[in-house]
GROMACS .gro file of C-alpha atoms in nm:
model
   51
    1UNK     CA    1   0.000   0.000   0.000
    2UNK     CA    2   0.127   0.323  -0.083
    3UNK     CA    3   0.148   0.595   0.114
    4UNK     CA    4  -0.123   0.870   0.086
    5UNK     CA    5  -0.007   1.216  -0.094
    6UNK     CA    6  -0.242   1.516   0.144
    7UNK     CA    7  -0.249   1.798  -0.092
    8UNK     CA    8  -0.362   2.144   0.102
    9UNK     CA    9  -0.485   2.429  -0.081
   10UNK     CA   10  -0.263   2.734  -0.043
   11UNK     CA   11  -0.429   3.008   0.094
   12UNK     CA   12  -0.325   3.391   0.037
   13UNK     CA   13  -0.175   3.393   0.399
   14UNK     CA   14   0.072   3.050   0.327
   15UNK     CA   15   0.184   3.258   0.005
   16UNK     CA   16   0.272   3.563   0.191
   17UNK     CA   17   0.429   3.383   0.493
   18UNK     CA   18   0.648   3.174   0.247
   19UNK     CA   19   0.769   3.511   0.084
   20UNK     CA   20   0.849   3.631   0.438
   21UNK     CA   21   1.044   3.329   0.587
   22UNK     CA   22   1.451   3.417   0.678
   23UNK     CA   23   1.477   3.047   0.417
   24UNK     CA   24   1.222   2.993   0.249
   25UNK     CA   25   1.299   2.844  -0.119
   26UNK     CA   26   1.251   3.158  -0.259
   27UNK     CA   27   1.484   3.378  -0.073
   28UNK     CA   28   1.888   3.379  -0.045
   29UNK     CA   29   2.021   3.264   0.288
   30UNK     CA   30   2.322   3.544   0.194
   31UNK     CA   31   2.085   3.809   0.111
   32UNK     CA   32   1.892   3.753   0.507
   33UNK     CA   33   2.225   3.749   0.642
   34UNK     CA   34   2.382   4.018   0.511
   35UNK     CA   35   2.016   4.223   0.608
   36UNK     CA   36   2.034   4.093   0.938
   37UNK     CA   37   2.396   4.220   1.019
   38UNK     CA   38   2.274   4.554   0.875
   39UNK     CA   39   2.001   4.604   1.095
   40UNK     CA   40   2.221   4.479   1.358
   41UNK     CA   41   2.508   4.782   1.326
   42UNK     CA   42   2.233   5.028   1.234
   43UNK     CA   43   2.093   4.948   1.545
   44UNK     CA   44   2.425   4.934   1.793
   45UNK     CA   45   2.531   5.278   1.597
   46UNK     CA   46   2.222   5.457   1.700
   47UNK     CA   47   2.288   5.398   2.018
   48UNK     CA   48   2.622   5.453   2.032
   49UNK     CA   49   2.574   5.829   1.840
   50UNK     CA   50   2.229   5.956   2.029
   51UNK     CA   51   2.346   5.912   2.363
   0.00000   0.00000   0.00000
């Protein structure tokens, strides 16, 4: 007996969460990373400069 294939519909939510996930097959694991480490020094240079 073979094992039984579920196929979901995908609703407009799946399709934007699946756009939105840090690896997701449609985005570049590089591209998160180097966002990531942007936001990241953004983030400890605003504090450094506005205190």
């Amino acid at each position: 007996m073979e094992p039984e294939d579920r196929i979901q519909r995908m609703t407009d939510l799946d399709g934007t969460v699946a756009h939105l996930l840090p690896f997701s097959e449609n985005s570049s694991g590089f591209l998160y990373a180097i966002l990531l480490t942007a936001t990241l020094a953004l983030s400890v240079l605003s504090v450094i400069f506005f205190l």
